[in-house]
Amino acid sequence: MGSTVSPTAVPTATTTDLQERGPLSAALVRRLTGQEESDHFAQAEAAIARTGDIVRDDDIQLSLFLLFASSYGALPQIDPAREWDPDLIATRRLLETAFERALRDSVPVPPNPEATVDAVGRALFALAEADTGPSLSRYVAKKATSEQAREFFIQRSIYTLHEADPHSWAIPRLHGRAKAALVEIQSDEYGGGRPDRVHATIFAKAMRGAGLDDSYGAYLEQAPAITLASHNMMSMFGINRRLVGAIVGHLAAFEITSSIPNRLYGDGMRRLGFGDDVTDYFDEHVEADAVHEQIAARDLAGGLAEDRPELLSDIMFGASACLTVDGWAAGHMLDAWERGESSLRTVDPA
């Protein structure tokens, strides 16, 4: 059954041109699209020096997003020849270093458990259970309007239209049981051989059912810095081999906190009158992630900690960073909605 909700007040997609949010992102857009040389490294140094909060800095977070998008191939406007441009990589590393430092300074991390499958698994579940961040899923289930539900889709599209890709960077960096566990999870994420069941494809169908544009980046200009920061954190953990422990911990926390929220999201969408084309995505994750959470916490994260105990601290950091930063992003949406405002970034029509 298709959706029955009338697509009123649907946020419109913005131009397909890459729009800068400050001098740094302006310089990077010029370089990444092959228009001209630019002083992007100097602009990155200046942006870091002047920002009061790198996690919520629009210019810096958009810049990191565009640099990572070059490796994903997520945005067709970016020249593929720029992926290994050494000057751009230098700028990305400068921004990553500052971003990682800010996260390590602000994300609370519990003491390390023993480096065993059982101890790490229990510690990760305890960390997720102790999380007191805002419950976006409960709000969607009980209170969200249709317009807010569409905003939710827009915010989530930054990651979910290429769901699982940030974590897949870890596959060639792992070995043995941890690698096998990650591949088992990712196989489900990518549909188990069925193109129509790829989770990103199911989410795209849900966006269309909600009356939204499902092309990647269509709403990039409306995504606030904190939404980009959540995705950039995943990309940074995944794309840097030295942070393989962090991306594994991130995935474990991500899966542990997925099944129940997705049930609530599905309930909220049904309450609002959306059809099966919209709720299918959430229903799929209720069952799948109930299995994935055990594999991710024990076989993947616990197995990696047993085999490589030097990565244990980063595993716990990655898990806590997932819960913390996603909590900030959820809090941004809830705070806006409770004020009766949009959670989306205001776009200047000029």
CSV table of C-alpha atoms in Angstrom, one decimal:
chain,number,residue,atom,x,y,z
A,1,MET,CA,0.0,0.0,0.0
A,2,GLY,CA,1.3,3.5,-0.9
A,3,SER,CA,1.3,6.5,1.3
A,4,THR,CA,-2.0,8.3,2.0
A,5,VAL,CA,-0.6,11.5,3.5
A,6,SER,CA,-1.0,14.5,1.3
A,7,PRO,CA,2.5,16.0,0.6
A,8,THR,CA,1.6,19.5,2.0
A,9,ALA,CA,4.4,21.7,3.3
A,10,VAL,CA,7.0,19.5,1.7
A,11,PRO,CA,10.5,21.1,2.0
A,12,THR,CA,11.8,21.7,-1.5
A,13,ALA,CA,15.1,20.4,-2.7
A,14,THR,CA,17.7,23.1,-3.3
A,15,THR,CA,19.9,23.6,-6.4
A,16,THR,CA,22.2,20.8,-7.5
A,17,ASP,CA,25.1,23.3,-7.4
A,18,LEU,CA,27.3,23.0,-4.4
A,19,GLN,CA,26.6,26.0,-2.2
A,20,GLU,CA,29.4,27.3,0.2
A,21,ARG,CA,28.8,28.3,3.8
A,22,GLY,CA,31.9,30.4,4.3
A,23,PRO,CA,35.4,31.1,2.8
A,24,LEU,CA,36.7,27.6,3.5
A,25,SER,CA,33.9,25.7,1.8
A,26,ALA,CA,33.9,28.3,-1.0
A,27,ALA,CA,37.6,27.6,-1.7
A,28,LEU,CA,37.0,23.9,-1.6
A,29,VAL,CA,34.0,24.0,-3.9
A,30,ARG,CA,36.2,25.7,-6.5
A,31,ARG,CA,38.9,23.2,-6.2
A,32,LEU,CA,36.8,20.1,-5.9
A,33,THR,CA,34.8,21.0,-9.0
A,34,GLY,CA,37.9,21.7,-11.0
A,35,GLN,CA,37.1,25.3,-11.5
A,36,GLU,CA,40.4,26.8,-10.2
A,37,GLU,CA,43.2,26.6,-7.7
A,38,SER,CA,42.3,28.0,-4.3
A,39,ASP,CA,43.9,28.8,-0.9
A,40,HIS,CA,41.9,26.1,0.8
A,41,PHE,CA,44.6,25.1,3.3
A,42,ALA,CA,45.1,28.6,4.5
A,43,GLN,CA,41.3,29.0,4.7
A,44,ALA,CA,41.2,25.8,6.8
A,45,GLU,CA,43.8,27.1,9.2
A,46,ALA,CA,41.8,30.4,9.6
A,47,ALA,CA,38.5,28.6,10.0
A,48,ILE,CA,39.9,26.4,12.8
A,49,ALA,CA,41.5,29.4,14.5
A,50,ARG,CA,38.3,31.4,14.6
A,51,THR,CA,35.6,28.8,15.3
A,52,GLY,CA,34.2,28.5,18.8
A,53,ASP,CA,32.6,25.1,18.2
A,54,ILE,CA,34.0,22.9,15.3
A,55,VAL,CA,31.2,20.4,15.7
A,56,ARG,CA,28.6,23.0,14.9
A,57,ASP,CA,30.6,25.1,12.5
A,58,ASP,CA,28.7,25.2,9.2
A,59,ASP,CA,31.8,26.2,7.1
A,60,ILE,CA,34.0,23.5,8.6
A,61,GLN,CA,31.5,20.7,8.6
A,62,LEU,CA,30.4,21.3,5.1
A,63,SER,CA,34.0,21.3,4.0
A,64,LEU,CA,34.7,18.0,5.7
A,65,PHE,CA,31.6,16.6,4.2
A,66,LEU,CA,32.7,17.6,0.7
A,67,LEU,CA,36.2,16.2,1.1
A,68,PHE,CA,34.8,12.9,2.3
A,69,ALA,CA,32.2,12.9,-0.5
A,70,SER,CA,35.1,13.0,-3.0
A,71,SER,CA,36.1,9.5,-1.8
A,72,TYR,CA,32.6,8.2,-1.6
A,73,GLY,CA,31.7,9.4,-5.1
A,74,ALA,CA,28.5,10.7,-3.5
A,75,LEU,CA,28.2,14.0,-5.3
A,76,PRO,CA,28.5,14.0,-9.1
A,77,GLN,CA,29.6,17.7,-9.1
A,78,ILE,CA,32.9,16.7,-7.6
A,79,ASP,CA,35.7,16.0,-10.1
A,80,PRO,CA,36.8,12.3,-9.6
A,81,ALA,CA,40.4,13.4,-10.4
A,82,ARG,CA,40.5,15.4,-7.2
A,83,GLU,CA,40.1,12.4,-4.9
A,84,TRP,CA,43.9,11.9,-4.4
A,85,ASP,CA,44.9,15.6,-4.8
A,86,PRO,CA,47.7,15.9,-2.2
A,87,ASP,CA,46.8,19.5,-1.3
A,88,LEU,CA,43.2,18.5,-0.7
A,89,ILE,CA,44.3,15.6,1.4
A,90,ALA,CA,46.5,17.9,3.5
A,91,THR,CA,43.5,20.2,4.1
A,92,ARG,CA,41.3,17.2,5.0
A,93,ARG,CA,43.9,15.9,7.5
A,94,LEU,CA,44.2,19.4,9.1
A,95,LEU,CA,40.4,19.5,9.6
A,96,GLU,CA,40.2,15.9,10.7
A,97,THR,CA,42.8,16.5,13.4
A,98,ALA,CA,40.9,19.4,14.8
A,99,PHE,CA,37.6,17.6,14.6
A,100,GLU,CA,38.9,14.5,16.3
A,101,ARG,CA,40.5,16.5,19.0
A,102,ALA,CA,37.3,18.2,19.7
A,103,LEU,CA,35.4,14.9,19.9
A,104,ARG,CA,38.0,13.3,22.2
A,105,ASP,CA,37.8,16.4,24.5
A,106,SER,CA,34.0,16.4,24.7
A,107,VAL,CA,32.8,12.8,24.4
A,108,PRO,CA,32.6,11.0,27.8
A,109,VAL,CA,34.2,7.5,27.6
A,110,PRO,CA,33.7,4.9,30.4
A,111,PRO,CA,36.6,2.8,31.8
A,112,ASN,CA,37.8,0.0,29.5
A,113,PRO,CA,36.4,-3.4,30.3
A,114,GLU,CA,38.5,-6.5,30.0
A,115,ALA,CA,39.5,-7.2,26.4
A,116,THR,CA,37.2,-10.3,26.1
A,117,VAL,CA,34.2,-10.9,24.0
A,118,ASP,CA,31.9,-11.2,26.9
A,119,ALA,CA,33.2,-8.2,28.8
A,120,VAL,CA,33.2,-5.9,25.8
A,121,GLY,CA,29.8,-7.0,24.8
A,122,ARG,CA,28.4,-6.4,28.2
A,123,ALA,CA,30.1,-3.0,28.5
A,124,LEU,CA,28.7,-1.8,25.1
A,125,PHE,CA,25.2,-2.8,26.0
A,126,ALA,CA,25.6,-1.1,29.4
A,127,LEU,CA,26.9,2.1,27.7
A,128,ALA,CA,23.8,2.2,25.5
A,129,GLU,CA,21.4,1.5,28.3
A,130,ALA,CA,22.9,4.3,30.4
A,131,ASP,CA,22.6,6.8,27.6
A,132,THR,CA,20.3,9.6,28.7
A,133,GLY,CA,20.2,11.5,25.4
A,134,PRO,CA,16.9,12.8,24.0
A,135,SER,CA,14.5,10.3,22.5
A,136,LEU,CA,13.7,11.4,19.0
A,137,SER,CA,12.0,8.1,18.2
A,138,ARG,CA,9.5,8.6,21.1
A,139,TYR,CA,8.7,12.1,19.8
A,140,VAL,CA,8.1,10.8,16.3
A,141,ALA,CA,6.0,8.0,17.6
A,142,LYS,CA,3.7,10.2,19.7
A,143,LYS,CA,3.9,13.9,18.7
A,144,ALA,CA,5.6,14.6,15.4
A,145,THR,CA,3.6,16.3,12.6
A,146,SER,CA,3.7,15.2,9.0
A,147,GLU,CA,6.0,18.2,8.3
A,148,GLN,CA,8.3,17.2,11.1
A,149,ALA,CA,8.4,13.6,9.8
A,150,ARG,CA,9.5,14.9,6.4
A,151,GLU,CA,12.2,17.0,8.1
A,152,PHE,CA,13.3,13.8,9.9
A,153,PHE,CA,13.7,12.1,6.5
A,154,ILE,CA,15.7,15.0,5.1
A,155,GLN,CA,18.0,15.0,8.1
A,156,ARG,CA,18.5,11.3,7.9
A,157,SER,CA,19.1,11.3,4.2
A,158,ILE,CA,22.6,12.6,4.6
A,159,TYR,CA,23.6,9.2,5.9
A,160,THR,CA,20.9,6.8,5.1
A,161,LEU,CA,20.8,7.3,1.3
A,162,HIS,CA,24.1,5.5,1.3
A,163,GLU,CA,23.6,3.6,4.5
A,164,ALA,CA,26.4,1.3,5.7
A,165,ASP,CA,29.0,2.7,3.4
A,166,PRO,CA,31.1,4.5,6.2
A,167,HIS,CA,31.4,1.3,8.1
A,168,SER,CA,32.4,-0.7,5.1
A,169,TRP,CA,35.7,1.1,5.0
A,170,ALA,CA,36.7,-1.2,7.9
A,171,ILE,CA,36.2,-4.5,6.0
A,172,PRO,CA,39.8,-4.6,4.5
A,173,ARG,CA,41.3,-3.4,7.8
A,174,LEU,CA,39.9,-6.4,9.8
A,175,HIS,CA,40.8,-10.0,9.9
A,176,GLY,CA,39.4,-13.3,11.1
A,177,ARG,CA,36.2,-13.3,13.2
A,178,ALA,CA,35.9,-9.5,13.3
A,179,LYS,CA,36.0,-9.3,9.6
A,180,ALA,CA,33.5,-12.2,9.2
A,181,ALA,CA,31.1,-10.5,11.7
A,182,LEU,CA,31.3,-7.2,9.8
A,183,VAL,CA,30.7,-8.8,6.5
A,184,GLU,CA,27.7,-10.6,7.9
A,185,ILE,CA,26.1,-7.4,9.1
A,186,GLN,CA,27.0,-5.5,5.9
A,187,SER,CA,25.6,-8.2,3.7
A,188,ASP,CA,22.2,-7.6,5.3
A,189,GLU,CA,22.6,-3.8,4.9
A,190,TYR,CA,23.2,-4.3,1.2
A,191,GLY,CA,20.2,-6.5,0.7
A,192,GLY,CA,21.7,-10.0,0.8
A,193,GLY,CA,22.0,-10.0,-2.9
A,194,ARG,CA,18.6,-8.5,-3.6
A,195,PRO,CA,19.0,-4.9,-5.0
A,196,ASP,CA,15.5,-4.0,-4.0
A,197,ARG,CA,16.3,-4.8,-0.3
A,198,VAL,CA,19.4,-2.7,-0.1
A,199,HIS,CA,18.6,-0.5,3.0
A,200,ALA,CA,19.6,2.7,1.2
A,201,THR,CA,17.2,1.7,-1.6
A,202,ILE,CA,14.4,1.1,0.9
A,203,PHE,CA,15.0,4.4,2.5
A,204,ALA,CA,14.9,6.1,-0.9
A,205,LYS,CA,11.5,4.5,-1.5
A,206,ALA,CA,10.4,5.8,1.9
A,207,MET,CA,11.5,9.4,0.9
A,208,ARG,CA,9.5,9.2,-2.3
A,209,GLY,CA,6.5,7.9,-0.4
A,210,ALA,CA,6.8,10.9,1.9
A,211,GLY,CA,6.8,13.2,-1.2
A,212,LEU,CA,10.5,14.0,-1.0
A,213,ASP,CA,13.3,14.0,-3.6
A,214,ASP,CA,15.4,10.8,-3.1
A,215,SER,CA,18.5,11.9,-5.1
A,216,TYR,CA,21.5,12.1,-2.9
A,217,GLY,CA,22.4,15.6,-1.8
A,218,ALA,CA,19.2,17.1,-2.9
A,219,TYR,CA,18.7,18.6,0.6
A,220,LEU,CA,22.4,19.1,1.5
A,221,GLU,CA,22.0,22.9,1.7
A,222,GLN,CA,19.3,22.4,4.4
A,223,ALA,CA,21.2,20.0,6.6
A,224,PRO,CA,22.6,21.8,9.7
A,225,ALA,CA,26.2,21.5,10.8
A,226,ILE,CA,25.4,19.0,13.5
A,227,THR,CA,23.8,16.6,11.0
A,228,LEU,CA,26.9,16.8,8.8
A,229,ALA,CA,29.1,16.3,11.9
A,230,SER,CA,27.4,13.0,12.7
A,231,HIS,CA,28.1,11.8,9.2
A,232,ASN,CA,31.6,13.2,9.1
A,233,MET,CA,32.5,11.4,12.3
A,234,MET,CA,31.5,8.1,10.7
A,235,SER,CA,33.5,8.9,7.6
A,236,MET,CA,36.6,10.0,9.5
A,237,PHE,CA,36.5,6.8,11.7
A,238,GLY,CA,36.0,4.6,8.6
A,239,ILE,CA,38.4,6.1,6.1
A,240,ASN,CA,41.4,6.3,8.5
A,241,ARG,CA,43.0,2.9,9.1
A,242,ARG,CA,44.4,4.1,12.5
A,243,LEU,CA,40.8,4.6,13.7
A,244,VAL,CA,39.5,1.1,12.8
A,245,GLY,CA,38.7,0.5,16.5
A,246,ALA,CA,36.5,3.7,16.6
A,247,ILE,CA,34.5,2.7,13.5
A,248,VAL,CA,33.9,-0.8,15.0
A,249,GLY,CA,32.7,0.7,18.3
A,250,HIS,CA,30.5,3.2,16.4
A,251,LEU,CA,28.8,0.4,14.5
A,252,ALA,CA,28.3,-1.6,17.7
A,253,ALA,CA,26.5,1.3,19.4
A,254,PHE,CA,24.6,2.2,16.2
A,255,GLU,CA,23.2,-1.3,16.0
A,256,ILE,CA,22.5,-1.7,19.7
A,257,THR,CA,20.4,1.4,19.6
A,258,SER,CA,18.5,0.7,16.4
A,259,SER,CA,15.8,-1.9,16.8
A,260,ILE,CA,13.5,-0.3,19.3
A,261,PRO,CA,13.8,3.2,17.9
A,262,ASN,CA,13.0,2.0,14.4
A,263,ARG,CA,9.8,0.3,15.8
A,264,LEU,CA,8.8,3.6,17.3
A,265,TYR,CA,9.6,5.5,14.1
A,266,GLY,CA,7.4,3.0,12.2
A,267,ASP,CA,4.6,3.5,14.7
A,268,GLY,CA,4.9,7.2,14.3
A,269,MET,CA,4.7,7.0,10.5
A,270,ARG,CA,1.7,4.8,10.6
A,271,ARG,CA,0.0,7.2,13.1
A,272,LEU,CA,0.6,10.0,10.6
A,273,GLY,CA,-1.1,8.0,7.8
A,274,PHE,CA,2.0,7.0,5.8
A,275,GLY,CA,1.7,3.8,3.9
A,276,ASP,CA,3.8,0.7,3.6
A,277,ASP,CA,6.2,2.3,1.2
A,278,VAL,CA,7.3,4.6,4.0
A,279,THR,CA,7.1,2.2,7.0
A,280,ASP,CA,8.9,-0.7,5.2
A,281,TYR,CA,12.3,0.8,6.0
A,282,PHE,CA,11.7,1.0,9.7
A,283,ASP,CA,10.0,-2.4,9.9
A,284,GLU,CA,13.0,-4.0,8.2
A,285,HIS,CA,15.3,-2.7,10.8
A,286,VAL,CA,13.3,-3.8,13.8
A,287,GLU,CA,14.0,-7.5,13.0
A,288,ALA,CA,17.4,-7.1,11.3
A,289,ASP,CA,19.0,-5.0,13.9
A,290,ALA,CA,17.8,-7.1,16.8
A,291,VAL,CA,20.2,-9.7,15.3
A,292,HIS,CA,22.9,-7.3,14.3
A,293,GLU,CA,23.3,-5.8,17.8
A,294,GLN,CA,24.5,-9.1,19.1
A,295,ILE,CA,26.9,-9.7,16.2
A,296,ALA,CA,28.3,-6.2,16.4
A,297,ALA,CA,28.8,-6.0,20.1
A,298,ARG,CA,30.2,-9.5,20.7
A,299,ASP,CA,31.6,-11.0,17.5
A,300,LEU,CA,32.8,-7.8,15.9
A,301,ALA,CA,33.7,-5.4,18.7
A,302,GLY,CA,34.4,-8.1,21.3
A,303,GLY,CA,36.3,-10.3,18.9
A,304,LEU,CA,38.4,-7.4,17.7
A,305,ALA,CA,39.3,-6.4,21.3
A,306,GLU,CA,40.3,-9.9,22.1
A,307,ASP,CA,42.5,-10.2,19.0
A,308,ARG,CA,43.9,-6.6,19.2
A,309,PRO,CA,43.5,-5.3,22.8
A,310,GLU,CA,45.4,-2.2,21.9
A,311,LEU,CA,42.3,-1.1,20.0
A,312,LEU,CA,40.0,-1.4,23.0
A,313,SER,CA,40.1,2.3,24.0
A,314,ASP,CA,39.2,3.4,20.5
A,315,ILE,CA,36.3,0.8,20.4
A,316,MET,CA,34.8,2.3,23.5
A,317,PHE,CA,35.5,5.9,22.3
A,318,GLY,CA,33.8,5.2,19.0
A,319,ALA,CA,30.7,3.7,20.7
A,320,SER,CA,30.4,6.6,23.1
A,321,ALA,CA,31.0,9.1,20.2
A,322,CYS,CA,28.1,7.5,18.3
A,323,LEU,CA,25.7,7.9,21.2
A,324,THR,CA,26.9,11.4,22.1
A,325,VAL,CA,27.0,13.1,18.7
A,326,ASP,CA,23.8,11.4,17.5
A,327,GLY,CA,22.2,12.6,20.8
A,328,TRP,CA,23.3,16.2,19.9
A,329,ALA,CA,21.8,15.9,16.5
A,330,ALA,CA,18.5,14.5,17.9
A,331,GLY,CA,18.5,17.3,20.5
A,332,HIS,CA,18.9,19.9,17.8
A,333,MET,CA,15.7,18.6,16.1
A,334,LEU,CA,13.7,18.2,19.2
A,335,ASP,CA,14.7,21.6,20.5
A,336,ALA,CA,13.6,23.2,17.3
A,337,TRP,CA,10.3,21.4,17.1
A,338,GLU,CA,9.4,22.1,20.7
A,339,ARG,CA,9.9,25.8,19.9
A,340,GLY,CA,7.6,25.4,16.9
A,341,GLU,CA,10.4,25.9,14.5
A,342,SER,CA,12.0,24.0,11.6
A,343,SER,CA,15.0,21.9,12.4
A,344,LEU,CA,16.4,22.5,9.0
A,345,ARG,CA,19.0,25.1,8.1
A,346,THR,CA,17.6,28.3,6.7
A,347,VAL,CA,18.6,28.8,3.1
A,348,ASP,CA,19.0,32.3,1.8
A,349,PRO,CA,17.1,32.4,-1.6
A,350,ALA,CA,19.5,35.0,-2.8
